[in-house]
Coordinates of C-alpha atoms and ligand atoms in Angstrom, one line a residue:
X1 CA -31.8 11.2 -18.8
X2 CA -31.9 12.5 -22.0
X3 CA -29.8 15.6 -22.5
X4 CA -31.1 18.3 -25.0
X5 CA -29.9 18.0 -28.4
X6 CA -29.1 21.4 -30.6
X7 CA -30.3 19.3 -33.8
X8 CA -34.0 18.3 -34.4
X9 CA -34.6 17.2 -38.0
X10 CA -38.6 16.2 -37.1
X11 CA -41.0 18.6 -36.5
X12 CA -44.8 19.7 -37.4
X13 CA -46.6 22.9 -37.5
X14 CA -49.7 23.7 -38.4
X15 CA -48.9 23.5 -42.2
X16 CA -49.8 20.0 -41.1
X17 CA -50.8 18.0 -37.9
X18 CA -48.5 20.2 -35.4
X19 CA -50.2 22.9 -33.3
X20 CA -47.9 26.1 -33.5
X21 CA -47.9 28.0 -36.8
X22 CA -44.5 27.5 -39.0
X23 CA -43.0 30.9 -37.2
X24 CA -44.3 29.9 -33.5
X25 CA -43.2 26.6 -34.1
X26 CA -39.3 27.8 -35.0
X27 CA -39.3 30.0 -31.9
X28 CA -40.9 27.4 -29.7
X29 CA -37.9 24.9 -30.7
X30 CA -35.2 28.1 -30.0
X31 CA -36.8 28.3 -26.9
X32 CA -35.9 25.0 -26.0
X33 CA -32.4 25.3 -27.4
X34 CA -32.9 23.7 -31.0
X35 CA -30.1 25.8 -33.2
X36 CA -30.5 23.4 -36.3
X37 CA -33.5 22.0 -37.7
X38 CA -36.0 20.7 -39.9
X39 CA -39.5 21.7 -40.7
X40 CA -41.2 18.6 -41.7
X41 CA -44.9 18.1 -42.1
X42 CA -46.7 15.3 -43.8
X43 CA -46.6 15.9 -47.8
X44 CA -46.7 19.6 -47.7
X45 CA -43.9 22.0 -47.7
X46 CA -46.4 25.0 -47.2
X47 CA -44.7 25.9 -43.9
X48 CA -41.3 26.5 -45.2
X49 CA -41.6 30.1 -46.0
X50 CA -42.8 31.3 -43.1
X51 CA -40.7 29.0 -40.7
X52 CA -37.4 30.0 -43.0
X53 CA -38.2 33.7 -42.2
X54 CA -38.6 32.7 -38.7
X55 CA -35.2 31.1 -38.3
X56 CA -33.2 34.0 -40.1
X57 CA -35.2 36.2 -37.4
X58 CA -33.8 34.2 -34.7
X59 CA -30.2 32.9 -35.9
X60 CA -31.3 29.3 -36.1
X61 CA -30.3 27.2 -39.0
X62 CA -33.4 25.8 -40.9
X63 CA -33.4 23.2 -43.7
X64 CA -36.2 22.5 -45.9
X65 CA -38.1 19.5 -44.9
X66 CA -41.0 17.2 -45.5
X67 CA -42.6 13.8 -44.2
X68 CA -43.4 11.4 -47.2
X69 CA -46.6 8.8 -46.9
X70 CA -45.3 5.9 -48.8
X71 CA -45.6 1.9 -49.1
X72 CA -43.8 -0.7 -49.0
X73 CA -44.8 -4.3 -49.0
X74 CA -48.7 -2.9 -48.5
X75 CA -47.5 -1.2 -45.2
X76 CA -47.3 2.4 -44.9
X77 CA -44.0 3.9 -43.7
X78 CA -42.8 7.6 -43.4
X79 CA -39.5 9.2 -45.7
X80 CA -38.4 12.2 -44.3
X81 CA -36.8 14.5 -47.1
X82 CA -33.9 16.8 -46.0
X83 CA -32.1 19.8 -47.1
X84 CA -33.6 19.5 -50.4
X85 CA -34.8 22.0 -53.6
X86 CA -38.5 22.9 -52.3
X87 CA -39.1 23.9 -56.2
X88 CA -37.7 20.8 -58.0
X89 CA -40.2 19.4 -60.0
X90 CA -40.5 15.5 -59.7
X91 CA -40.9 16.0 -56.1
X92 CA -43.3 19.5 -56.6
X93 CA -45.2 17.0 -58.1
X94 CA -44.9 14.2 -56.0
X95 CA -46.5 16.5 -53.3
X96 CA -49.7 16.9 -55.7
X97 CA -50.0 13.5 -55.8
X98 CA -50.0 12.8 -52.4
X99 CA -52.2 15.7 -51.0
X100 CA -54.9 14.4 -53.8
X101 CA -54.4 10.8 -52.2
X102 CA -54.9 12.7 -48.3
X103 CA -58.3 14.8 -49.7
X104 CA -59.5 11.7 -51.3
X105 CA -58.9 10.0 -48.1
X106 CA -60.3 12.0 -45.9
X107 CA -63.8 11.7 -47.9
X108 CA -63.4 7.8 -47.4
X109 CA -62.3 8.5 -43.5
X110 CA -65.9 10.8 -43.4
X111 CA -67.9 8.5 -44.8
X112 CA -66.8 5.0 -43.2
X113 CA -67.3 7.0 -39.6
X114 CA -70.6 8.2 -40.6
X115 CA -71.4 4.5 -41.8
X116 CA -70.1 3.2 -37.9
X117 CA -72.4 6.0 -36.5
X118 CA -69.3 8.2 -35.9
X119 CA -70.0 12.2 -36.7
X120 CA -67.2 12.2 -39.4
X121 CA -68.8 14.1 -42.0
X122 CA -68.8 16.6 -39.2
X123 CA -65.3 16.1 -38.1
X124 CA -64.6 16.4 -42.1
X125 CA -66.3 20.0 -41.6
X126 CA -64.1 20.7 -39.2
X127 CA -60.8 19.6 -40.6
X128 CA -61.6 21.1 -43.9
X129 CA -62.6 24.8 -42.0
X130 CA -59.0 24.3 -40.8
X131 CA -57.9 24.7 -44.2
X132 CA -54.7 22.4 -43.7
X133 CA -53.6 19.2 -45.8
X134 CA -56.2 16.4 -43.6
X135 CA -54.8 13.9 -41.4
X136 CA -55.9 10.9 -39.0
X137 CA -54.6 13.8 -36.4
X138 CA -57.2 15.9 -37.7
X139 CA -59.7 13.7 -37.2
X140 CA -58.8 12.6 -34.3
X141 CA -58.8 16.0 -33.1
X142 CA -62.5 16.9 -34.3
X143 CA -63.7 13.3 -32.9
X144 CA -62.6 14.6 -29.0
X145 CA -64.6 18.0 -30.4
X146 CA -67.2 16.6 -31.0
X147 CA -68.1 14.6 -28.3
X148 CA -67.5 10.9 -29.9
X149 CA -63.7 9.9 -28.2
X150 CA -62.6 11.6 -24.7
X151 CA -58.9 12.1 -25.8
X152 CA -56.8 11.3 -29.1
X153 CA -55.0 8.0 -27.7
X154 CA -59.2 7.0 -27.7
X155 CA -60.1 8.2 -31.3
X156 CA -57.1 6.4 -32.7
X157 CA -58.2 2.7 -30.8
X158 CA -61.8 3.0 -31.7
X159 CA -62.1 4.9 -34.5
X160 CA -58.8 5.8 -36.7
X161 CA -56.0 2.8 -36.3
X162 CA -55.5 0.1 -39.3
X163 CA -58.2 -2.0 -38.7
X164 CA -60.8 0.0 -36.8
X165 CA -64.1 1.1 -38.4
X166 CA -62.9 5.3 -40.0
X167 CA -59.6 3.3 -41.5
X168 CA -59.5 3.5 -44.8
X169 CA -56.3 1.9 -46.8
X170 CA -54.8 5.2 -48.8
X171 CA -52.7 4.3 -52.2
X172 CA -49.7 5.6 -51.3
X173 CA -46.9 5.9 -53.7
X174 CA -43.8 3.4 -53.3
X175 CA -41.2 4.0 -51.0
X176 CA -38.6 3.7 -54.0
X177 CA -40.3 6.5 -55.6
X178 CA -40.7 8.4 -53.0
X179 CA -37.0 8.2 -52.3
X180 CA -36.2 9.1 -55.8
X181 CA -38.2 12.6 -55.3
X182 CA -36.2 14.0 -52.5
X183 CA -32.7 12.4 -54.4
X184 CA -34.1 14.1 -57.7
X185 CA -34.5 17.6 -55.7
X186 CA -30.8 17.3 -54.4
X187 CA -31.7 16.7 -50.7
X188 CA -31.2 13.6 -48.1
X189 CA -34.0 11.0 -47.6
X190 CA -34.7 9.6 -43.9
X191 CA -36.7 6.6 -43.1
X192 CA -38.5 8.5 -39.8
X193 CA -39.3 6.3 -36.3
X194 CA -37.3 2.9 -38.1
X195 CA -38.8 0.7 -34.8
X196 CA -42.1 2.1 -34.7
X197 CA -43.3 -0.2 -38.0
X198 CA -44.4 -3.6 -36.9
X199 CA -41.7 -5.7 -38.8
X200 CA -39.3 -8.5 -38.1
X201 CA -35.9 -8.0 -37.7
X202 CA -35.2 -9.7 -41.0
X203 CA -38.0 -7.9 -43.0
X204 CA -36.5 -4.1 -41.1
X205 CA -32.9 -5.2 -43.0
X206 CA -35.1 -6.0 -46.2
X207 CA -36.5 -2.6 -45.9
X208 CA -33.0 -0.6 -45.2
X209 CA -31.1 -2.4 -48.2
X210 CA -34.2 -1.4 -50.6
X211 CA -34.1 2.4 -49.3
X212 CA -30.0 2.4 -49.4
X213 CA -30.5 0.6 -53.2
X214 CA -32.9 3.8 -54.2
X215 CA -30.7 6.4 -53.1
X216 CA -31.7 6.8 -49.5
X217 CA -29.2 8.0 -47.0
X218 CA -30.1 7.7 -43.0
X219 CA -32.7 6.0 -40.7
X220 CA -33.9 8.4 -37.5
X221 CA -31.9 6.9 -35.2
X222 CA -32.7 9.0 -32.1
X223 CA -36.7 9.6 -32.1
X224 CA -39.1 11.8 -29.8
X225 CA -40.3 8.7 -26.7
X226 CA -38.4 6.4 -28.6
X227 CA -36.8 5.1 -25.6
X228 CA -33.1 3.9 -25.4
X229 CA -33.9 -0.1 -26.5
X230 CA -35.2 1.5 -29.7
X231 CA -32.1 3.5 -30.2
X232 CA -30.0 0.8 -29.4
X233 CA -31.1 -1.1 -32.4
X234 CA -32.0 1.4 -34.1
X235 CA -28.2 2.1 -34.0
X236 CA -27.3 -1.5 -34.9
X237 CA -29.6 -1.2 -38.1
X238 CA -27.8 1.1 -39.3
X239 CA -24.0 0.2 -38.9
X240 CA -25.6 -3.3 -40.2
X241 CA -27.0 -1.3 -43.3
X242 CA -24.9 1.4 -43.9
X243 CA -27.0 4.2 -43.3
X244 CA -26.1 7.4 -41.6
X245 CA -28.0 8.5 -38.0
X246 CA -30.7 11.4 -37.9
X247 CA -32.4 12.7 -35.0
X248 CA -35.7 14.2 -34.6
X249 CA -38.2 14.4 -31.9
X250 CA -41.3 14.5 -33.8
X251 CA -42.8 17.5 -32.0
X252 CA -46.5 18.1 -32.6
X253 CA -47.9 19.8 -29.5
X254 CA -46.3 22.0 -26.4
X255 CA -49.3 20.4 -24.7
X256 CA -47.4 17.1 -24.8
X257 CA -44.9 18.0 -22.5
X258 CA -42.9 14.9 -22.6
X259 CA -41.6 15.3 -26.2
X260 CA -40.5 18.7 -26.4
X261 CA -38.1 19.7 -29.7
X262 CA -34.6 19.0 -29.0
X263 CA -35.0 16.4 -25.9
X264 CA -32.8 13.6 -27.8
X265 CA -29.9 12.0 -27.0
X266 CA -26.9 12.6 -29.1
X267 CA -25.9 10.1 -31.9
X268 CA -23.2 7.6 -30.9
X269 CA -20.2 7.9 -32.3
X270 CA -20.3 5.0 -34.3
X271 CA -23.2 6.2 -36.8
X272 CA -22.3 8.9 -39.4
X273 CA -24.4 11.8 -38.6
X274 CA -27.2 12.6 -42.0
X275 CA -26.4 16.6 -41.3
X276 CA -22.6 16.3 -41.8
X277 CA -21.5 17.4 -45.1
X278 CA -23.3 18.5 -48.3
X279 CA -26.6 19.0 -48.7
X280 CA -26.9 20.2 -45.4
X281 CA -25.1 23.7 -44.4
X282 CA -21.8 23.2 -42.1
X283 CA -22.9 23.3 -38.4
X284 CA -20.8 21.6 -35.8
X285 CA -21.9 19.2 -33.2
X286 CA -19.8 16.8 -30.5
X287 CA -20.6 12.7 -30.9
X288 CA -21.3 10.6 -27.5
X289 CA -18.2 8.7 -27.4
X290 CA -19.3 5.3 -28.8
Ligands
AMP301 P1 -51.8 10.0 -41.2 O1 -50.4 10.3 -41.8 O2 -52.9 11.0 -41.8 O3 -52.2 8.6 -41.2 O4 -51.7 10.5 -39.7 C1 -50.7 10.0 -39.0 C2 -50.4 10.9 -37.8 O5 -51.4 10.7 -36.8 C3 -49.1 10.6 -37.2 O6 -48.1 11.4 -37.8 C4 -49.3 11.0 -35.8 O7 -49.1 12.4 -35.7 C5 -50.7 10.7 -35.6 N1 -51.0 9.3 -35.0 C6 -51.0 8.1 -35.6 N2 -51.3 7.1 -34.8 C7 -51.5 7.7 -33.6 C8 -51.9 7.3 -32.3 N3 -52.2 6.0 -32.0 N4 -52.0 8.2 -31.3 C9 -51.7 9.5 -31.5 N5 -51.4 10.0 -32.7 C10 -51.3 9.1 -33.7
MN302 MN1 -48.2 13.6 -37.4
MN303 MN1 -44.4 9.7 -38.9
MN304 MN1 -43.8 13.1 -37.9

C-alpha cells in the first residue's frame, strides 16, 4: 500500500498531454494532498504561469518544471528539468528546438497513418485545433475519436509504438545536451521512469555515469505504477551511481484513477532526496527508515 506522498515532481496539464488545465491541475494535486510539486510537460513550459498563480492561490509550493525528449544511444529517454530559470536562454532555446522537432513530427506521424489507411491527417486536425505542443498522446487520443482504435492502450499497439506503422523516428537532441540546458538555467536535471527504457542492467549504469558526467543530479526513483521491484532497483541504481532520489507520479488524467498525484511511496532513507537544498525552496519531509 502506497501511502500518499506530499511531494510530486511529475505532472502534465494541458500545456501538454495531461487533461486538467495548468490551474485545475495544481488544485486537483492539493486535492489529493500534494503540498510540493512540479509542473512538468513535454518540452513546453507554457503551463508555468498559470499553474504558479495557482499554487500561490492555494499555499502549495510549485517549482518550474519541464519533461526533455532526448537520445541516447538512438533510444529516446525523458530528462526532467527542476527548479530551474524558465527565461534562461540556452534552454529558452532548447525548447524551440524541440517543439520544431514535435510539429515536424507530427506531419510525419499524419502522413505515415494516412499511408497505413489510418485517418491521421484527421487526427492531425484534431490535435492541431487543440492548439497544444503535439504528442503520440494526442494522437492517440484523436485515433479513439475517430473511430480507428477503441481505447489509447490500442492506438499505441497498432498504430503509435516504435515499430508500428504512424512511428516515425524524431531527431531528438542528445541527452548530454539536454542536461546541459537545465544545468545552464540553474535548475536540477532528472532522468524520469529510469526502469521503464528497455536496457540492460549494464547499459542503465552506462547511461547514469554519462548523465552524472554532464551535470545531471537524480533518477525518479519512486514513479506513478511503477511498482515496488522497480523502486527497488531503481533505488540500487542510484546509491550504485551516485545520484539523488525524485519522485513523481506522472499524472496525466483523473480518469486514470489508479495514478492519482501524490500516490508514491516515500524515498528510502538511503537515497539523498533531489528537492533537499538549493535550487529547490526549503520544504521538509520525513525519510522511510532505510
Ligand atoms: P511522445 O513524447 O510524443 O512520444 O509521447 C509520449 C507520451 O505518450 C508519454 O509521455 C505517455 O504520456 C504516452 N504514451 C507513450 N506510450 C504509451 C502507451 N503505450 N500507452 C499509453 N500512453 C503512452
Ligand atoms: Mn505524456
Ligand atoms: Mn515520460
Ligand atoms: Mn511524463
Amino acid at each position: 500500500m502506497n501511502p500518499l506522498s506530499l511531494v510530486d515532481l511529475h505532472l502534465h496539464s494541458s500545456a501538454s498531454d495531461g487533461v486538467l488545465d495548468p490551474a485545475a491541475l495544481v488544485a486537483h494535486a492539493a486535492g489529493c494532498g500534494v503540498r510540493f510539486m512540479a509542473l512538468t510537460d513535454h518540452d513546453t513550459v507554457a503551463g508555468l504561469d498559470q499553474a504558479a498563480a495557482a499554487a500561490k492561490s492555494l499555499g502549495v509550493i510549485l517549482v518550474a518544471g519541464v519533461e526533455l525528449s532526448a537520445d541516447w544511444r538512438g533510444r529516446t529517454l525523458h530528462v526532467l528539468g527542476l527548479a530551474f530559470d524558465p527565461l534562461a536562454a540556452p534552454l529558452a532555446g532548447g525548447l524551440l528546438q524541440l517543439q520544431a522537432t514535435r510539429q515536424e513530427r507530427a506531419l510525419q506521424i499524419a502522413a505515415r497513418l494516412d499511408a497505413a489507411g489510418a485517418p491521421g491527417n484527421a487526427a492531425h486536425a484534431l490535435v492541431r485545433g487543440a492548439g497544444r505542443l503535439p504528442t503520440r498522446m494526442h494522437f492517440a487520443r484523436a485515433l479513439v475519436t475517430l473511430g480507428a482504435a477503441r481505447d489509447i492502450t490500442t492506438a499505441f499497439d497498432r498504430w503509435l509504438a516504435r515499430g508500428r506503422p504512424g512511428y516515425f523516428a524524431a531527431k531528438w537532441p542528445s541527452l548530454a545536451e539536454v542536461t546541459g540546458w537545465i544545468v545552464a538555467a540553474g535548475g536540477s536535471a532528472v532522468i524520469a521512469h529510469p526502469m521503464r527504457y528497455p536496457l540492460s542492467g549494464g547499459a542503465r549504469r552506462e547511461l547514469c555515469a554519462e548523465f552524472a558526467a554532464a551535470g545531471g543530479r537524480g533518477i525518479e526513483v519512486i514513479t506513478g505504477g511503477g511498482g515496488i521491484r522497480n523502486a527497488d532497483q531503481a533505488i540500487s541504481l542510484a546509491i550504485r551511481c551516485g545520484l539523488e532520489g525524485s519522485v513523481g507520479s506522472d499524472f496525466h488524467d483523473p480518469a486514470i484513477p489508479w495514478n492519482p498525484p501524490g500516490r508514491l511511496a516515500k524515498l528510502p532513507g538511503s537515497v539523498r532526496p533531489v528537492w533537499s537544498g538549493p535550487p529547490f525552496p526549503e520544504f521538509e519531509t520525513d525519510a522511510e527508515p532505510a
